[in-house]
Amino acid sequence: MSTEPGDGTGPLQARPGSDLGRRVAQRREELGLTREEAAARASMDPGYLEYVESQAGVVSMEALTAMADALETTVSTLLGAGTEQLLGRGPLALRPTLEELPPAECREKLAHGGVGRVVFSAPGGPEAVPVNFRLVGDAIVFRTAAGGVLAGAVGSVVAFEVDRIDEARSEGWSILVRGVAEPVTEPEERQHLSETADPHSWAGGERHTWVRIPLGRITGRRIRSGL
């Protein structure tokens, strides 16, 4: 799935704690890979991958492309291209095909966690709120603030949507889950989730209300390029 950026093929400078290193480490962790497993996928030494993630140095385009392939992403994504732009502005792919994702593959993709959107009916109309989530068993779990807008959706039927887009290839997939948003109230379960499956909300603040969305109905679609 990798693609080279259009500004050349020369080496790239990685600074200590650089965005590149953080993106590589984050994507590896999203896939649940150890450094050794990711390095094996990329046919590189684990020590070099650690070097990229945490140290200063020059990263060749060849190495960056290998890492992107191993991490099932793109060079552009690892470099942070388009982070301030809306996705979907790329050219139409030749001979695109639209296909359904089987439930098992949907679950496999959800298992990586990340950011999705909870869609629900609010007094003022439909709302879609992004959340950091994890898949625990057969349910999406996330944290929200007590009394917040998402807390008001507990007990009602909601939709949960997550997607990924490869801008360079004009490809992507989306998954939609429908179910009743349930509060997680058992102290032991809340403690277990906090210790083993905390999604660590990017929004910060006090978010002690755990919510679960069982995978009652799950559907997915994928667009592939004919290239």
PDB file of C-alpha atoms in Angstrom:
ATOM      1  CA  MET A   1       0.000   0.000   0.000  1.00  0.00           C
ATOM      2  CA  SER A   2       3.008   2.291   0.057  1.00  0.00           C
ATOM      3  CA  THR A   3       3.502   5.236  -2.270  1.00  0.00           C
ATOM      4  CA  GLU A   4       6.365   7.611  -2.697  1.00  0.00           C
ATOM      5  CA  PRO A   5       5.804  11.355  -2.358  1.00  0.00           C
ATOM      6  CA  GLY A   6       6.311  13.477  -5.404  1.00  0.00           C
ATOM      7  CA  ASP A   7       9.095  15.679  -4.012  1.00  0.00           C
ATOM      8  CA  GLY A   8      11.991  13.348  -4.732  1.00  0.00           C
ATOM      9  CA  THR A   9      13.522  10.066  -3.717  1.00  0.00           C
ATOM     10  CA  GLY A  10      16.457  11.227  -1.618  1.00  0.00           C
ATOM     11  CA  PRO A  11      17.098  10.466   2.048  1.00  0.00           C
ATOM     12  CA  LEU A  12      14.931  12.042   4.726  1.00  0.00           C
ATOM     13  CA  GLN A  13      16.153  13.473   8.022  1.00  0.00           C
ATOM     14  CA  ALA A  14      14.523  12.021  11.149  1.00  0.00           C
ATOM     15  CA  ARG A  15      14.935  14.188  14.249  1.00  0.00           C
ATOM     16  CA  PRO A  16      14.906  12.850  17.825  1.00  0.00           C
ATOM     17  CA  GLY A  17      11.294  12.255  18.787  1.00  0.00           C
ATOM     18  CA  SER A  18      10.318  13.365  15.294  1.00  0.00           C
ATOM     19  CA  ASP A  19       6.800  13.105  13.901  1.00  0.00           C
ATOM     20  CA  LEU A  20       8.041  10.416  11.501  1.00  0.00           C
ATOM     21  CA  GLY A  21       9.362   8.272  14.335  1.00  0.00           C
ATOM     22  CA  ARG A  22       6.188   8.764  16.354  1.00  0.00           C
ATOM     23  CA  ARG A  23       3.985   7.841  13.394  1.00  0.00           C
ATOM     24  CA  VAL A  24       5.985   4.681  12.732  1.00  0.00           C
ATOM     25  CA  ALA A  25       5.754   3.637  16.394  1.00  0.00           C
ATOM     26  CA  GLN A  26       2.055   4.517  16.627  1.00  0.00           C
ATOM     27  CA  ARG A  27       1.135   2.583  13.494  1.00  0.00           C
ATOM     28  CA  ARG A  28       3.143  -0.426  14.666  1.00  0.00           C
ATOM     29  CA  GLU A  29       1.298  -0.383  17.997  1.00  0.00           C
ATOM     30  CA  GLU A  30      -2.076   0.002  16.230  1.00  0.00           C
ATOM     31  CA  LEU A  31      -1.347  -3.249  14.389  1.00  0.00           C
ATOM     32  CA  GLY A  32      -0.334  -4.937  17.634  1.00  0.00           C
ATOM     33  CA  LEU A  33       3.172  -5.650  16.341  1.00  0.00           C
ATOM     34  CA  THR A  34       6.325  -5.838  18.392  1.00  0.00           C
ATOM     35  CA  ARG A  35       9.339  -4.027  17.018  1.00  0.00           C
ATOM     36  CA  GLU A  36      10.830  -7.392  16.060  1.00  0.00           C
ATOM     37  CA  GLU A  37       7.687  -8.460  14.188  1.00  0.00           C
ATOM     38  CA  ALA A  38       7.460  -5.181  12.269  1.00  0.00           C
ATOM     39  CA  ALA A  39      11.160  -5.339  11.411  1.00  0.00           C
ATOM     40  CA  ALA A  40      10.768  -8.884  10.092  1.00  0.00           C
ATOM     41  CA  ARG A  41       7.914  -7.738   7.859  1.00  0.00           C
ATOM     42  CA  ALA A  42      10.123  -4.959   6.495  1.00  0.00           C
ATOM     43  CA  SER A  43      13.185  -7.235   6.173  1.00  0.00           C
ATOM     44  CA  MET A  44      15.256  -4.934   8.367  1.00  0.00           C
ATOM     45  CA  ASP A  45      17.107  -5.192  11.652  1.00  0.00           C
ATOM     46  CA  PRO A  46      14.990  -4.442  14.763  1.00  0.00           C
ATOM     47  CA  GLY A  47      17.750  -2.144  15.965  1.00  0.00           C
ATOM     48  CA  TYR A  48      17.364   0.004  12.863  1.00  0.00           C
ATOM     49  CA  LEU A  49      13.608   0.269  13.386  1.00  0.00           C
ATOM     50  CA  GLU A  50      14.227   1.349  16.979  1.00  0.00           C
ATOM     51  CA  TYR A  51      16.701   3.910  15.613  1.00  0.00           C
ATOM     52  CA  VAL A  52      14.057   5.333  13.269  1.00  0.00           C
ATOM     53  CA  GLU A  53      11.446   5.511  16.035  1.00  0.00           C
ATOM     54  CA  SER A  54      13.622   7.205  18.632  1.00  0.00           C
ATOM     55  CA  GLN A  55      16.916   8.585  17.294  1.00  0.00           C
ATOM     56  CA  ALA A  56      18.218  11.217  14.895  1.00  0.00           C
ATOM     57  CA  GLY A  57      19.436  10.081  11.502  1.00  0.00           C
ATOM     58  CA  VAL A  58      18.851   9.857   7.791  1.00  0.00           C
ATOM     59  CA  VAL A  59      16.110   7.524   6.558  1.00  0.00           C
ATOM     60  CA  SER A  60      16.362   6.367   2.963  1.00  0.00           C
ATOM     61  CA  MET A  61      13.295   6.267   0.751  1.00  0.00           C
ATOM     62  CA  GLU A  62      13.895   2.536   0.282  1.00  0.00           C
ATOM     63  CA  ALA A  63      13.729   1.949   4.046  1.00  0.00           C
ATOM     64  CA  LEU A  64      10.702   4.217   4.428  1.00  0.00           C
ATOM     65  CA  THR A  65       8.869   2.380   1.652  1.00  0.00           C
ATOM     66  CA  ALA A  66       9.651  -0.974   3.287  1.00  0.00           C
ATOM     67  CA  MET A  67       8.317   0.303   6.621  1.00  0.00           C
ATOM     68  CA  ALA A  68       5.133   1.613   4.992  1.00  0.00           C
ATOM     69  CA  ASP A  69       4.503  -1.769   3.345  1.00  0.00           C
ATOM     70  CA  ALA A  70       5.196  -3.622   6.591  1.00  0.00           C
ATOM     71  CA  LEU A  71       2.837  -1.348   8.523  1.00  0.00           C
ATOM     72  CA  GLU A  72       0.074  -1.543   5.894  1.00  0.00           C
ATOM     73  CA  THR A  73       0.096   2.186   5.257  1.00  0.00           C
ATOM     74  CA  THR A  74       1.673   4.685   2.856  1.00  0.00           C
ATOM     75  CA  VAL A  75       4.858   6.714   2.802  1.00  0.00           C
ATOM     76  CA  SER A  76       2.754   9.867   2.583  1.00  0.00           C
ATOM     77  CA  THR A  77       0.849   8.903   5.726  1.00  0.00           C
ATOM     78  CA  LEU A  78       4.045   8.190   7.667  1.00  0.00           C
ATOM     79  CA  LEU A  79       5.336  11.594   6.586  1.00  0.00           C
ATOM     80  CA  GLY A  80       2.096  13.268   7.696  1.00  0.00           C
ATOM     81  CA  ALA A  81       1.126  14.522   4.258  1.00  0.00           C
ATOM     82  CA  GLY A  82      -2.261  16.200   4.107  1.00  0.00           C
ATOM     83  CA  THR A  83      -2.901  16.261   7.852  1.00  0.00           C
ATOM     84  CA  GLU A  84      -4.511  19.708   7.506  1.00  0.00           C
ATOM     85  CA  GLN A  85      -6.507  18.826   4.387  1.00  0.00           C
ATOM     86  CA  LEU A  86      -9.766  16.981   3.888  1.00  0.00           C
ATOM     87  CA  LEU A  87      -9.321  13.551   2.351  1.00  0.00           C
ATOM     88  CA  GLY A  88     -10.971  12.418  -0.846  1.00  0.00           C
ATOM     89  CA  ARG A  89      -9.662  15.101  -3.202  1.00  0.00           C
ATOM     90  CA  GLY A  90      -7.465  12.698  -5.164  1.00  0.00           C
ATOM     91  CA  PRO A  91      -8.151  11.650  -8.750  1.00  0.00           C
ATOM     92  CA  LEU A  92     -10.687   8.990  -9.668  1.00  0.00           C
ATOM     93  CA  ALA A  93      -9.047   5.571  -9.841  1.00  0.00           C
ATOM     94  CA  LEU A  94      -9.166   3.623 -13.082  1.00  0.00           C
ATOM     95  CA  ARG A  95     -11.649   0.744 -13.033  1.00  0.00           C
ATOM     96  CA  PRO A  96     -12.643   1.139  -9.366  1.00  0.00           C
ATOM     97  CA  THR A  97     -14.614  -1.671  -7.772  1.00  0.00           C
ATOM     98  CA  LEU A  98     -16.879  -1.519  -4.726  1.00  0.00           C
ATOM     99  CA  GLU A  99     -17.074  -4.664  -2.610  1.00  0.00           C
ATOM    100  CA  GLU A 100     -18.557  -5.709   0.702  1.00  0.00           C
ATOM    101  CA  LEU A 101     -16.308  -6.531   3.636  1.00  0.00           C
ATOM    102  CA  PRO A 102     -17.232  -9.785   5.398  1.00  0.00           C
ATOM    103  CA  PRO A 103     -18.005  -9.437   9.120  1.00  0.00           C
ATOM    104  CA  ALA A 104     -14.820 -11.296  10.090  1.00  0.00           C
ATOM    105  CA  GLU A 105     -12.647  -8.806   8.208  1.00  0.00           C
ATOM    106  CA  CYS A 106     -14.599  -5.908   9.716  1.00  0.00           C
ATOM    107  CA  ARG A 107     -13.819  -7.233  13.188  1.00  0.00           C
ATOM    108  CA  GLU A 108     -10.168  -7.692  12.252  1.00  0.00           C
ATOM    109  CA  LYS A 109      -9.894  -4.050  11.208  1.00  0.00           C
ATOM    110  CA  LEU A 110     -11.776  -2.806  14.273  1.00  0.00           C
ATOM    111  CA  ALA A 111      -9.417  -4.796  16.498  1.00  0.00           C
ATOM    112  CA  HIS A 112      -6.640  -2.281  15.770  1.00  0.00           C
ATOM    113  CA  GLY A 113      -8.612   0.453  17.548  1.00  0.00           C
ATOM    114  CA  GLY A 114      -8.111   4.112  16.709  1.00  0.00           C
ATOM    115  CA  VAL A 115     -10.557   6.939  16.052  1.00  0.00           C
ATOM    116  CA  GLY A 116     -14.146   6.452  14.932  1.00  0.00           C
ATOM    117  CA  ARG A 117     -17.393   8.430  15.006  1.00  0.00           C
ATOM    118  CA  VAL A 118     -20.468   7.818  17.132  1.00  0.00           C
ATOM    119  CA  VAL A 119     -23.626   8.917  15.295  1.00  0.00           C
ATOM    120  CA  PHE A 120     -26.806   9.439  17.316  1.00  0.00           C
ATOM    121  CA  SER A 121     -30.001  11.475  17.526  1.00  0.00           C
ATOM    122  CA  ALA A 122     -29.779  14.576  19.701  1.00  0.00           C
ATOM    123  CA  PRO A 123     -32.524  17.113  20.514  1.00  0.00           C
ATOM    124  CA  GLY A 124     -31.175  19.457  17.858  1.00  0.00           C
ATOM    125  CA  GLY A 125     -30.815  16.763  15.209  1.00  0.00           C
ATOM    126  CA  PRO A 126     -28.272  14.084  14.251  1.00  0.00           C
ATOM    127  CA  GLU A 127     -24.814  14.353  15.840  1.00  0.00           C
ATOM    128  CA  ALA A 128     -21.526  12.672  14.898  1.00  0.00           C
ATOM    129  CA  VAL A 129     -18.796  12.809  17.541  1.00  0.00           C
ATOM    130  CA  PRO A 130     -15.270  11.397  17.074  1.00  0.00           C
ATOM    131  CA  VAL A 131     -13.943   9.133  19.833  1.00  0.00           C
ATOM    132  CA  ASN A 132     -10.853   7.064  20.532  1.00  0.00           C
ATOM    133  CA  PHE A 133     -12.015   3.458  20.785  1.00  0.00           C
ATOM    134  CA  ARG A 134     -10.991  -0.127  21.380  1.00  0.00           C
ATOM    135  CA  LEU A 135     -12.624  -3.414  20.422  1.00  0.00           C
ATOM    136  CA  VAL A 136     -13.100  -5.595  23.508  1.00  0.00           C
ATOM    137  CA  GLY A 137     -14.734  -8.934  22.799  1.00  0.00           C
ATOM    138  CA  ASP A 138     -17.735  -8.210  20.586  1.00  0.00           C
ATOM    139  CA  ALA A 139     -18.164  -4.568  21.549  1.00  0.00           C
ATOM    140  CA  ILE A 140     -16.744  -1.137  20.805  1.00  0.00           C
ATOM    141  CA  VAL A 141     -15.717   0.639  24.015  1.00  0.00           C
ATOM    142  CA  PHE A 142     -14.804   4.270  24.629  1.00  0.00           C
ATOM    143  CA  ARG A 143     -14.730   6.826  27.427  1.00  0.00           C
ATOM    144  CA  THR A 144     -16.643  10.086  27.635  1.00  0.00           C
ATOM    145  CA  ALA A 145     -17.347  12.829  30.146  1.00  0.00           C
ATOM    146  CA  ALA A 146     -20.216  12.404  32.587  1.00  0.00           C
ATOM    147  CA  GLY A 147     -22.993  14.724  31.480  1.00  0.00           C
ATOM    148  CA  GLY A 148     -21.370  15.251  28.087  1.00  0.00           C
ATOM    149  CA  VAL A 149     -23.125  15.032  24.749  1.00  0.00           C
ATOM    150  CA  LEU A 150     -22.189  11.364  24.273  1.00  0.00           C
ATOM    151  CA  ALA A 151     -23.389  10.435  27.745  1.00  0.00           C
ATOM    152  CA  GLY A 152     -26.842  11.520  26.595  1.00  0.00           C
ATOM    153  CA  ALA A 153     -26.772   8.867  23.872  1.00  0.00           C
ATOM    154  CA  VAL A 154     -26.445   6.006  26.365  1.00  0.00           C
ATOM    155  CA  GLY A 155     -29.465   3.726  26.226  1.00  0.00           C
ATOM    156  CA  SER A 156     -30.344   4.584  22.633  1.00  0.00           C
ATOM    157  CA  VAL A 157     -29.561   2.985  19.294  1.00  0.00           C
ATOM    158  CA  VAL A 158     -26.455   4.541  17.771  1.00  0.00           C
ATOM    159  CA  ALA A 159     -24.204   3.993  14.793  1.00  0.00           C
ATOM    160  CA  PHE A 160     -20.425   3.780  14.967  1.00  0.00           C
ATOM    161  CA  GLU A 161     -18.367   4.487  11.836  1.00  0.00           C
ATOM    162  CA  VAL A 162     -14.670   4.099  11.131  1.00  0.00           C
ATOM    163  CA  ASP A 163     -12.796   4.372   7.850  1.00  0.00           C
ATOM    164  CA  ARG A 164      -9.365   4.522   6.263  1.00  0.00           C
ATOM    165  CA  ILE A 165      -8.445   6.227   2.985  1.00  0.00           C
ATOM    166  CA  ASP A 166      -5.399   5.835   0.740  1.00  0.00           C
ATOM    167  CA  GLU A 167      -5.433   9.198  -1.009  1.00  0.00           C
ATOM    168  CA  ALA A 168      -2.672   8.338  -3.474  1.00  0.00           C
ATOM    169  CA  ARG A 169      -4.439   5.219  -4.779  1.00  0.00           C
ATOM    170  CA  SER A 170      -8.004   6.541  -4.420  1.00  0.00           C
ATOM    171  CA  GLU A 171      -8.830   3.474  -2.352  1.00  0.00           C
ATOM    172  CA  GLY A 172     -10.349   3.001   1.066  1.00  0.00           C
ATOM    173  CA  TRP A 173     -12.753   1.161   3.300  1.00  0.00           C
ATOM    174  CA  SER A 174     -15.463   1.986   5.818  1.00  0.00           C
ATOM    175  CA  ILE A 175     -17.209   0.006   8.542  1.00  0.00           C
ATOM    176  CA  LEU A 176     -20.569   0.762  10.142  1.00  0.00           C
ATOM    177  CA  VAL A 177     -21.733  -0.767  13.419  1.00  0.00           C
ATOM    178  CA  ARG A 178     -25.278  -0.382  14.747  1.00  0.00           C
ATOM    179  CA  GLY A 179     -26.210  -1.174  18.323  1.00  0.00           C
ATOM    180  CA  VAL A 180     -27.444   0.155  21.641  1.00  0.00           C
ATOM    181  CA  ALA A 181     -24.948   2.295  23.565  1.00  0.00           C
ATOM    182  CA  GLU A 182     -24.669   0.701  27.006  1.00  0.00           C
ATOM    183  CA  PRO A 183     -23.042   2.079  30.156  1.00  0.00           C
ATOM    184  CA  VAL A 184     -20.275   0.023  31.742  1.00  0.00           C
ATOM    185  CA  THR A 185     -21.183   0.166  35.419  1.00  0.00           C
ATOM    186  CA  GLU A 186     -19.521  -2.818  37.114  1.00  0.00           C
ATOM    187  CA  PRO A 187     -16.487  -1.498  39.054  1.00  0.00           C
ATOM    188  CA  GLU A 188     -14.391  -4.580  38.280  1.00  0.00           C
ATOM    189  CA  GLU A 189     -15.082  -4.349  34.554  1.00  0.00           C
ATOM    190  CA  ARG A 190     -14.332  -0.620  34.523  1.00  0.00           C
ATOM    191  CA  GLN A 191     -11.060  -1.257  36.309  1.00  0.00           C
ATOM    192  CA  HIS A 192     -10.178  -4.047  33.890  1.00  0.00           C
ATOM    193  CA  LEU A 193     -10.874  -1.811  30.888  1.00  0.00           C
ATOM    194  CA  SER A 194      -8.807   1.006  32.377  1.00  0.00           C
ATOM    195  CA  GLU A 195      -5.860  -1.338  32.863  1.00  0.00           C
ATOM    196  CA  THR A 196      -6.016  -3.323  29.620  1.00  0.00           C
ATOM    197  CA  ALA A 197      -8.013  -1.470  26.957  1.00  0.00           C
ATOM    198  CA  ASP A 198      -7.934   2.247  27.727  1.00  0.00           C
ATOM    199  CA  PRO A 199      -8.251   4.130  24.395  1.00  0.00           C
ATOM    200  CA  HIS A 200      -6.644   7.268  25.923  1.00  0.00           C
ATOM    201  CA  SER A 201      -8.917   9.986  24.568  1.00  0.00           C
ATOM    202  CA  TRP A 202      -7.096  12.660  22.564  1.00  0.00           C
ATOM    203  CA  ALA A 203      -9.626  15.210  23.818  1.00  0.00           C
ATOM    204  CA  GLY A 204      -8.209  14.930  27.343  1.00  0.00           C
ATOM    205  CA  GLY A 205     -10.130  16.072  30.395  1.00  0.00           C
ATOM    206  CA  GLU A 206     -12.045  13.991  32.917  1.00  0.00           C
ATOM    207  CA  ARG A 207     -13.613  11.069  31.034  1.00  0.00           C
ATOM    208  CA  HIS A 208     -14.687   8.484  33.564  1.00  0.00           C
ATOM    209  CA  THR A 209     -17.873   7.278  31.843  1.00  0.00           C
ATOM    210  CA  TRP A 210     -17.273   4.044  29.948  1.00  0.00           C
ATOM    211  CA  VAL A 211     -19.651   3.214  27.086  1.00  0.00           C
ATOM    212  CA  ARG A 212     -20.028  -0.059  25.211  1.00  0.00           C
ATOM    213  CA  ILE A 213     -21.576  -0.572  21.757  1.00  0.00           C
ATOM    214  CA  PRO A 214     -22.174  -4.297  21.061  1.00  0.00           C
ATOM    215  CA  LEU A 215     -21.608  -5.350  17.464  1.00  0.00           C
ATOM    216  CA  GLY A 216     -25.306  -5.933  16.861  1.00  0.00           C
ATOM    217  CA  ARG A 217     -25.136  -5.274  13.135  1.00  0.00           C
ATOM    218  CA  ILE A 218     -21.877  -4.737  11.309  1.00  0.00           C
ATOM    219  CA  THR A 219     -21.352  -3.932   7.633  1.00  0.00           C
ATOM    220  CA  GLY A 220     -18.352  -2.787   5.647  1.00  0.00           C
ATOM    221  CA  ARG A 221     -17.438  -1.656   2.165  1.00  0.00           C
ATOM    222  CA  ARG A 222     -14.163  -1.269   0.317  1.00  0.00           C
ATOM    223  CA  ILE A 223     -13.190   0.561  -2.862  1.00  0.00           C
ATOM    224  CA  ARG A 224     -10.316  -0.978  -4.821  1.00  0.00           C
ATOM    225  CA  SER A 225      -8.439   0.498  -7.732  1.00  0.00           C
ATOM    226  CA  GLY A 226      -8.190  -1.485 -10.938  1.00  0.00           C
ATOM    227  CA  LEU A 227      -4.536  -0.470 -11.317  1.00  0.00           C
TER     228      LEU A 227
END
